[in-house]
Short mmCIF file of C-alpha atoms in Angstrom, two decimals:
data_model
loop_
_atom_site.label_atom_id
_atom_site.label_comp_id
_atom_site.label_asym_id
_atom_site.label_seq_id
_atom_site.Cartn_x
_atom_site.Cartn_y
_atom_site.Cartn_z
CA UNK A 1 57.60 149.15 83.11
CA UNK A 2 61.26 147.43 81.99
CA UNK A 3 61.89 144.46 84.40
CA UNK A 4 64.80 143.06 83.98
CA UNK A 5 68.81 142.86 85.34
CA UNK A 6 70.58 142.82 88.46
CA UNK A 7 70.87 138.94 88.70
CA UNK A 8 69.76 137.48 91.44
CA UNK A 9 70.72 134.00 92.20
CA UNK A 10 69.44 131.82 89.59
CA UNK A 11 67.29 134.61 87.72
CA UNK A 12 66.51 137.74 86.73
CA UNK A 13 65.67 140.54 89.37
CA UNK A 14 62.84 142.55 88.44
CA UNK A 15 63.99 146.22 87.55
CA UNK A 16 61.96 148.56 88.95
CA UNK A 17 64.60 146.95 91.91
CA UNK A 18 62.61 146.25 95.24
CA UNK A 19 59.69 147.71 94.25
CA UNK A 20 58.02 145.74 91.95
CA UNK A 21 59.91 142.77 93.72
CA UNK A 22 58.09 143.39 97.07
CA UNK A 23 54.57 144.31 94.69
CA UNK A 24 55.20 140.32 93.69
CA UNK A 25 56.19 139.07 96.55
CA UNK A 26 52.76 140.69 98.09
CA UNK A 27 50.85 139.70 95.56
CA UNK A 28 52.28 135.70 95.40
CA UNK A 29 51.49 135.33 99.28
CA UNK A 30 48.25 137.08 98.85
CA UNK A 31 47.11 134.38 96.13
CA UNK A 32 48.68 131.60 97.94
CA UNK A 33 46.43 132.24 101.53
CA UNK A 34 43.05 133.12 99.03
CA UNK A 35 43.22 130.31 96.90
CA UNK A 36 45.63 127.69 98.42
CA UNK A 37 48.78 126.20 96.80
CA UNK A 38 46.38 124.31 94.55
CA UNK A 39 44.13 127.06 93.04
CA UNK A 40 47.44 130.05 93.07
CA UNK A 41 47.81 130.94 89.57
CA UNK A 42 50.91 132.37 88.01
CA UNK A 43 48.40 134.45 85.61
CA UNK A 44 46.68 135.08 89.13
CA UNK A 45 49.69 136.50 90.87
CA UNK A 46 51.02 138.35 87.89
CA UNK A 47 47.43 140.05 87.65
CA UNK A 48 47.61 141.05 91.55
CA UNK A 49 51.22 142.27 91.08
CA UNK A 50 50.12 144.33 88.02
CA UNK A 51 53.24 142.43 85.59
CA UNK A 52 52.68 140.61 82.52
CA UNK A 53 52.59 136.47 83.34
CA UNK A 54 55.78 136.15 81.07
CA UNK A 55 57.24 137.87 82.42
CA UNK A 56 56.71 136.75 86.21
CA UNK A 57 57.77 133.43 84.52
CA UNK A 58 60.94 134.36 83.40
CA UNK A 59 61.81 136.46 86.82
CA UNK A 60 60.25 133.87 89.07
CA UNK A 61 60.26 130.48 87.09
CA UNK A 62 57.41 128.17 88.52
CA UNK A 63 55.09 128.43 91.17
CA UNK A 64 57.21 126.06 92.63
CA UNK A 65 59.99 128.11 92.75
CA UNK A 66 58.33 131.49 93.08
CA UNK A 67 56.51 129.86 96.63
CA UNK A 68 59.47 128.23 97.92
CA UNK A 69 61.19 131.43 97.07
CA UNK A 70 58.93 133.64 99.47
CA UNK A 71 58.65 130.77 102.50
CA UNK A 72 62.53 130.57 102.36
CA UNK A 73 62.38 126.87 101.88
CA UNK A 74 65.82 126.31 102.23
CA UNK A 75 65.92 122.97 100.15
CA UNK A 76 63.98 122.25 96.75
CA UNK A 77 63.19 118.62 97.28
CA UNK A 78 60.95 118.80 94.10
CA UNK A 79 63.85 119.46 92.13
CA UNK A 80 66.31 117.31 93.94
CA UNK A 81 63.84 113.72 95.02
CA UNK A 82 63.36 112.94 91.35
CA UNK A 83 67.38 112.86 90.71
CA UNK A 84 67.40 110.51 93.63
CA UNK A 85 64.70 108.00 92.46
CA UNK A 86 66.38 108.11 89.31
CA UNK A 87 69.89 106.76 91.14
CA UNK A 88 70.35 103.22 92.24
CA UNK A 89 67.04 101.82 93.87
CA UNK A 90 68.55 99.87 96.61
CA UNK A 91 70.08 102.90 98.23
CA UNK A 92 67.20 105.63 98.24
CA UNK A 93 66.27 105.40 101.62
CA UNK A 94 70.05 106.72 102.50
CA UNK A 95 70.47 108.38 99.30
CA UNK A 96 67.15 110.90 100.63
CA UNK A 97 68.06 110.63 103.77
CA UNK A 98 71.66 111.75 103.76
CA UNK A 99 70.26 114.09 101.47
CA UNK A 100 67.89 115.98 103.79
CA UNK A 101 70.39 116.15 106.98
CA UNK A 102 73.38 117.23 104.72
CA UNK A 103 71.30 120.08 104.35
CA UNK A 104 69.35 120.74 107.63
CA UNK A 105 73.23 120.18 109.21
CA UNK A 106 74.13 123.47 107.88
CA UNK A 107 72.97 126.24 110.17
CA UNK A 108 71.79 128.76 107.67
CA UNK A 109 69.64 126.33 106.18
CA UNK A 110 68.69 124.60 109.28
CA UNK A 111 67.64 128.19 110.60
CA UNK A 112 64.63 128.44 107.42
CA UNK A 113 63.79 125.02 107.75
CA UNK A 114 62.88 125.57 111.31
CA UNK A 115 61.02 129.23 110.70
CA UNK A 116 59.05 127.04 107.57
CA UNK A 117 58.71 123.89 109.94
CA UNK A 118 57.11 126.15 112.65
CA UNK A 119 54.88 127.94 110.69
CA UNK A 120 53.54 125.39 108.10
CA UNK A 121 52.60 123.81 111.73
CA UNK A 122 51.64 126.21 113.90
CA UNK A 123 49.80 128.91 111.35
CA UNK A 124 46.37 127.80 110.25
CA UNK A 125 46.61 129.34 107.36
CA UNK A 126 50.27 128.14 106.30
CA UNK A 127 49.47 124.54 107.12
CA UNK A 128 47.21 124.19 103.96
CA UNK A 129 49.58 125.92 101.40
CA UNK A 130 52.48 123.97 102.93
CA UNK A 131 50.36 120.39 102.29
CA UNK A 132 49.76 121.63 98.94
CA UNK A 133 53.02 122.54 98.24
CA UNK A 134 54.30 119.12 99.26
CA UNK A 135 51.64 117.13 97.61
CA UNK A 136 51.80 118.69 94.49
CA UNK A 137 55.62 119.08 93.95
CA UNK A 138 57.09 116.27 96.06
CA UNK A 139 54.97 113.73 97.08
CA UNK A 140 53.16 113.19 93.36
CA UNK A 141 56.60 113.27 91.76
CA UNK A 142 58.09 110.57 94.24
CA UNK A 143 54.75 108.48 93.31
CA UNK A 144 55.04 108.79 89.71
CA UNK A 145 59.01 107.89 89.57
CA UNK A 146 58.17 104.80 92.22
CA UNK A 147 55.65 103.18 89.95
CA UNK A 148 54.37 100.78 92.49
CA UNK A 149 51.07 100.32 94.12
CA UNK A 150 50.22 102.67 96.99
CA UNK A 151 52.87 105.37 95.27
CA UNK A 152 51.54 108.47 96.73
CA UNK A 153 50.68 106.51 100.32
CA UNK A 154 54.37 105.07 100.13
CA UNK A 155 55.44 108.63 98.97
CA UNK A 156 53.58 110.42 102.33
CA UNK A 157 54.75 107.73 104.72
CA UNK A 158 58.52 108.84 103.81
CA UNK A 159 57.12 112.18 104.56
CA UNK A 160 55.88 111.34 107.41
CA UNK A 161 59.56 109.72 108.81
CA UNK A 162 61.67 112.64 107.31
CA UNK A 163 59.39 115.24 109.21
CA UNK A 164 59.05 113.62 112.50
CA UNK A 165 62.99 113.30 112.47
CA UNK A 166 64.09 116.48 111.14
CA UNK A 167 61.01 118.09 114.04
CA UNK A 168 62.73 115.70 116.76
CA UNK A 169 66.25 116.59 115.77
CA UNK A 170 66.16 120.35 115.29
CA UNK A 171 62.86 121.42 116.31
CA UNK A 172 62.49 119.67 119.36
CA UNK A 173 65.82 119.02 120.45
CA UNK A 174 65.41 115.47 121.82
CA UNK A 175 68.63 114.52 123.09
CA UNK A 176 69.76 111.16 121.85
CA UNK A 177 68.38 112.28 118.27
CA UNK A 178 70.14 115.42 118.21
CA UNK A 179 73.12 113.96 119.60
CA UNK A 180 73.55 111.47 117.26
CA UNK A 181 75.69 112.06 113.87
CA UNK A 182 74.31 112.07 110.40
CA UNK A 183 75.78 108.45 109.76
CA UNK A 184 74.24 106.66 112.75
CA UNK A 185 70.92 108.19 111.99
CA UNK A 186 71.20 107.22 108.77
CA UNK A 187 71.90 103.63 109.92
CA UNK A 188 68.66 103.89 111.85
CA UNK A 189 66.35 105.24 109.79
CA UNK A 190 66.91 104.65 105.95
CA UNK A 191 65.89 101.18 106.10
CA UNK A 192 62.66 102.93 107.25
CA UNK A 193 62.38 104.83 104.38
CA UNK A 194 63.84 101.96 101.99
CA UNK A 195 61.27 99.60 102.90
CA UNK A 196 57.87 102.43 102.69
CA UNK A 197 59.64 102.93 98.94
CA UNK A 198 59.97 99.19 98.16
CA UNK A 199 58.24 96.81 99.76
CA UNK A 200 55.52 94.72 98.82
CA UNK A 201 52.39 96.16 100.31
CA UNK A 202 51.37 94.37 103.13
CA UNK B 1 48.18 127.36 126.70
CA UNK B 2 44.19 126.25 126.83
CA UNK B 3 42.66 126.15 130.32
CA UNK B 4 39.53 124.16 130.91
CA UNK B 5 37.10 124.03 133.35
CA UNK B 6 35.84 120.47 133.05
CA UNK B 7 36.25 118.47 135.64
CA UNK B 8 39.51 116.83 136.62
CA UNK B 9 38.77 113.15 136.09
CA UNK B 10 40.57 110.85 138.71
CA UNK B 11 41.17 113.73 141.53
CA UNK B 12 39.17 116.20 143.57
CA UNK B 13 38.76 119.37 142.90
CA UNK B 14 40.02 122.42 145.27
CA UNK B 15 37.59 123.36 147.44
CA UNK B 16 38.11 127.06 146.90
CA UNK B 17 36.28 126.03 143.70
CA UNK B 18 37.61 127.70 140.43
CA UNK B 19 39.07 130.60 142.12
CA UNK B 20 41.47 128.43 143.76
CA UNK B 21 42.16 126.09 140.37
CA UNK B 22 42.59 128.96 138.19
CA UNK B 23 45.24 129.84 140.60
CA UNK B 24 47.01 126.49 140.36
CA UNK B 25 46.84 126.37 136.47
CA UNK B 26 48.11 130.04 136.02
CA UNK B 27 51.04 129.39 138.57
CA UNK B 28 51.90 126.17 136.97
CA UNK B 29 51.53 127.89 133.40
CA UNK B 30 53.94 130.63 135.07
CA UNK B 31 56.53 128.14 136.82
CA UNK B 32 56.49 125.83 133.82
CA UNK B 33 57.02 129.23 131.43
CA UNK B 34 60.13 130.21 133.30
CA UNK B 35 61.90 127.05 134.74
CA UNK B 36 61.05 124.40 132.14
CA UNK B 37 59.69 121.15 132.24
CA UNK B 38 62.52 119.55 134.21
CA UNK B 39 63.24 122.81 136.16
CA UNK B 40 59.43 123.01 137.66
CA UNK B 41 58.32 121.62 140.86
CA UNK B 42 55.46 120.67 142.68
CA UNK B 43 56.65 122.76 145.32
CA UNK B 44 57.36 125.91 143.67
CA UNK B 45 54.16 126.01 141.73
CA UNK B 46 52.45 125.57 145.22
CA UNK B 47 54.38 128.27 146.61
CA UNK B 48 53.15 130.43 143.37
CA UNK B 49 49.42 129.65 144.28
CA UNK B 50 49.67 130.06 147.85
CA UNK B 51 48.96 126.62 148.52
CA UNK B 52 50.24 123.39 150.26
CA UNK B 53 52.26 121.41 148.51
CA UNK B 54 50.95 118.55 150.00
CA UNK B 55 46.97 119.71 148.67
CA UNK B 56 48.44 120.42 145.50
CA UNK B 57 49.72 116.79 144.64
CA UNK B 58 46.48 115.42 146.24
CA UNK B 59 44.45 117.53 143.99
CA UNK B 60 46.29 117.26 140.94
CA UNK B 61 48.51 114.15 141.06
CA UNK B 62 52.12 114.26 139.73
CA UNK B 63 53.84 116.91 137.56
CA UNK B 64 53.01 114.52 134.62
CA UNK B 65 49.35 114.98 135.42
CA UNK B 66 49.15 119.03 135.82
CA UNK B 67 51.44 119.43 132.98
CA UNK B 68 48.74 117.14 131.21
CA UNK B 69 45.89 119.14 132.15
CA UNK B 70 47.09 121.95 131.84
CA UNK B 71 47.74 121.44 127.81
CA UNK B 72 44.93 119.88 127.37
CA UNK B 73 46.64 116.54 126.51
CA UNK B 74 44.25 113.99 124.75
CA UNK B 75 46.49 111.18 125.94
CA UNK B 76 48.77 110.14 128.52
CA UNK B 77 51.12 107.71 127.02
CA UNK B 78 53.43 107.96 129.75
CA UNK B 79 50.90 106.23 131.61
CA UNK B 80 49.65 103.76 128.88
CA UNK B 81 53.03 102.96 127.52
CA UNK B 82 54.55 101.37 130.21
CA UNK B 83 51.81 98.94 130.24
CA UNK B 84 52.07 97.89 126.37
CA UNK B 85 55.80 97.22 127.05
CA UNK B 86 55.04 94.80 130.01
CA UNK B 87 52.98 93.41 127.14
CA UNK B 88 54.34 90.50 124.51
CA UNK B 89 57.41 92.08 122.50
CA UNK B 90 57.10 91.12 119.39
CA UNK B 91 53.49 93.32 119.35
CA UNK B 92 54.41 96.39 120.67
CA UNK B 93 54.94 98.54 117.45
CA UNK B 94 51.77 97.45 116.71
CA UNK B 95 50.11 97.95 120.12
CA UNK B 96 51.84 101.53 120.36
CA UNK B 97 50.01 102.70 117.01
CA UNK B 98 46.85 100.97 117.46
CA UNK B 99 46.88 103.00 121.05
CA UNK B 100 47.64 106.12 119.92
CA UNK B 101 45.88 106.23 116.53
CA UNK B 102 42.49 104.95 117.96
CA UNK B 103 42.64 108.38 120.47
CA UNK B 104 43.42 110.34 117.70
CA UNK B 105 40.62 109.53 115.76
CA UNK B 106 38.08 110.23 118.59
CA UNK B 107 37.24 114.10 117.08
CA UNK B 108 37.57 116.00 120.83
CA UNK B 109 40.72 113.98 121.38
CA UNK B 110 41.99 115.12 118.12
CA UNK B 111 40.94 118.58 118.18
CA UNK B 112 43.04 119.10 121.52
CA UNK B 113 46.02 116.98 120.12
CA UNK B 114 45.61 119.01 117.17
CA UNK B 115 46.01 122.01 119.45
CA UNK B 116 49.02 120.94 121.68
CA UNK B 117 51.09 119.54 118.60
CA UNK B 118 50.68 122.85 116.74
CA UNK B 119 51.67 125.13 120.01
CA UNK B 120 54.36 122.44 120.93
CA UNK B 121 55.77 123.22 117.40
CA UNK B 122 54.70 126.88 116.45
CA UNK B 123 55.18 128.26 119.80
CA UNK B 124 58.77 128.72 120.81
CA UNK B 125 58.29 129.08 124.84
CA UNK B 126 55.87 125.54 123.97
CA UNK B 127 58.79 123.87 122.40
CA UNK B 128 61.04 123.10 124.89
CA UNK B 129 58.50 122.55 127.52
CA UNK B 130 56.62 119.86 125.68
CA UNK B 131 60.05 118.59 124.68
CA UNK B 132 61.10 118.37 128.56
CA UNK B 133 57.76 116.24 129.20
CA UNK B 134 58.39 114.38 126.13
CA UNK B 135 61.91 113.23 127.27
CA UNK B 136 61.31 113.08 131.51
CA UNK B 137 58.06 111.42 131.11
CA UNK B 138 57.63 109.03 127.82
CA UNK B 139 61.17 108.54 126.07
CA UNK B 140 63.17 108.04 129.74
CA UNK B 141 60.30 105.26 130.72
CA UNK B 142 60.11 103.68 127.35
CA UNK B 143 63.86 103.27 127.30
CA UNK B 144 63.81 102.15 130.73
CA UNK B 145 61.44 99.48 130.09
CA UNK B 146 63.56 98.00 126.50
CA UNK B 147 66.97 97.20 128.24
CA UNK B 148 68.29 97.37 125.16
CA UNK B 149 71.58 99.49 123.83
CA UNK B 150 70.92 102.94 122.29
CA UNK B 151 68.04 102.74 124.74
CA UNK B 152 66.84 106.11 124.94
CA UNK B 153 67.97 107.10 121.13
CA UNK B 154 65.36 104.01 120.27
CA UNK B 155 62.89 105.53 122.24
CA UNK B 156 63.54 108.89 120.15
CA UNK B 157 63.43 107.16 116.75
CA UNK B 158 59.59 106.20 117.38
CA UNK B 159 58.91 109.26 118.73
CA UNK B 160 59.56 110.87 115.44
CA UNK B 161 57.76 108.09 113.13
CA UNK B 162 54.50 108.32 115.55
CA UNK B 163 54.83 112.55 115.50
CA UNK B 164 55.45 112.45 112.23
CA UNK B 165 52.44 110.31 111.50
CA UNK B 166 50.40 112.27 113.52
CA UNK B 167 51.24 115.77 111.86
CA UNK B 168 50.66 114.26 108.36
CA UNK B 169 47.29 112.67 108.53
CA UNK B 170 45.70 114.95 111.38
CA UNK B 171 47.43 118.63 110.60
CA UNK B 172 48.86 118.57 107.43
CA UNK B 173 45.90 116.10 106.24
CA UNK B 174 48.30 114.85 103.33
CA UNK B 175 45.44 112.76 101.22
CA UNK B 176 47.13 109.51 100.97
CA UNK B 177 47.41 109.25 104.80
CA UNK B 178 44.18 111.11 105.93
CA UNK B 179 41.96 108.54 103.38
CA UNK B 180 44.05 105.22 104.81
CA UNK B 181 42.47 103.43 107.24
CA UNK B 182 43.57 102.49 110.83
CA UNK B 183 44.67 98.95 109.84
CA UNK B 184 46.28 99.89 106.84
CA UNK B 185 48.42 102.40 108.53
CA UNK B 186 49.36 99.76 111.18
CA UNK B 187 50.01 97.55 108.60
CA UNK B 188 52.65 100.12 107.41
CA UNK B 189 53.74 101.73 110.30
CA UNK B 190 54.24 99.47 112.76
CA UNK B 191 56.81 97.32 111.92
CA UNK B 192 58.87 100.33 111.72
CA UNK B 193 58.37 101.05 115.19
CA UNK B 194 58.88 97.44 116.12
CA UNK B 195 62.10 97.39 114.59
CA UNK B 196 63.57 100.76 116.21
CA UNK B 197 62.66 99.18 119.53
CA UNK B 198 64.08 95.24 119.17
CA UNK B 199 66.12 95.14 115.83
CA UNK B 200 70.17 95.07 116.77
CA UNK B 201 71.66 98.53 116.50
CA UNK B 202 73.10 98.83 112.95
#
């Protein structure tokens, strides 16, 4: 069948309109709880969805995109962390930092974050394809553009400060974090980051 | 939330026997449900069981302690942080991780923390609760014991590197961080925590 036209925000909508958009959106979260972010295919999901791979491709662009698309991620820090490594070194901690909260701060977005927060946590069977997800398309790409030692353990510890925050902030409410403005909690906690991205390894 | 039957450690038991604890933990469950951490008392969860308030605190301690049971908590730093604060200062990040990472890697102790951070986070009734025993219990006594400005906001700021921590290498099981060893984490993690809790506020 024809797919292409009404555009949707950075690509093509499948034609046969919700149909065959719903038939790939079923079959994409059908391959991603089988096999894992890992072992999801695009040929995989296109076979599922009965489409050609192409053109799933050039509806859906990556896997990256296509999974991020159905969990609602409502930042692409694959697409945006490498831009940011590639900026002035001694300001990454604040540059990813700033980043993250600029976003979270804005209530449509912080809504999805939370939804994909709580459920890559508290869904067994989310909390595998949402490590894969961030291994594969964040965390690897952070390591390769640190080129230190210990890249991807440097890479997860950032991961490790930018989720407990953003779960203590918005999550969990905790008072004095989600009380305090962007800047101070920048002041506080990209020298964290800063330090997991350049120090010497101890 | 996970009731067990094993028995309580430091206190006595009710002598109705299980009839008369499974009436406890379902009226706490209940009291905690609808009033929140803070909002729960001793005394109303008694009246909930049909029991003496007096019996219930000599049975099951403070709030602290049958909130603790109740979730199954596999640690109790608001009892064991207090004491590595009296401790010497310029150790405590370290002593904090080292405390709470060596439970955590004791498999029943992690299988239940497992449990409580994913309903704390997936479970919107858990959230606030856990947050309100979170705040009351560890962050208010932790900030207490520092002296220091920005107190309680300190406090917060390890909160969210140790939860964060936590998440990545026990739920998430992010590869750099699940294959690291005790030490080396400490070697990365804790000066971050040392520095939210003496370093001059920025």
């Amino acid at each position: 069948m024809p797919e292409h036209a009404a555009p949707a925000k950075r690509r093509g909508r499948p034609r046969g309109g919700s149909d065959a958009r719903q038939r790939i959106v079923a079959a994409a979260t059908a391959e991603f709880s089988d096999l894992g972010y890992d072992g999801a295919t695009m040929r995989g999901i296109a076979g599922r969805a009965g489409v050609d791979a192409a053109l799933l491709h050039h509806y859906f662009g990556t896997k990256a995109d296509l999974f991020g698309e159905i969990v609602g991620a409502p930042m692409r820090p694959d697409l945006k962390i490498p831009e940011i490594l590639a900026g002035p070194r001694d300001r990454i901690g604040e540059a990813i930092l700033r980043y993250v909260l600029d976003v979270w701060e804005q209530p449509e977005a912080r809504r999805r974050g939370i939804l994909v927060l709580r459920s890559a946590i508290g869904n067994k069977v989310a909390t595998p394809l949402f490590a894969g997800f961030l291994s594969r398309e964040l965390l690897v790409r952070i390591a390769a553009g640190i080129g230190l030692p210990d890249a991807e353990l440097r890479a997860s510890l950032v991961a490790t400060q930018v989720a407990g925050l953003l779960l203590a902030r918005y999550v969990l409410r905790l008072a004095p974090l989600a009380d305090a403005s962007v800047d101070e909690l920048v002041a506080w906690v990209a020298p964290t980051i800063q330090r997991y991205l350049d120090a010497p390894s101890p």
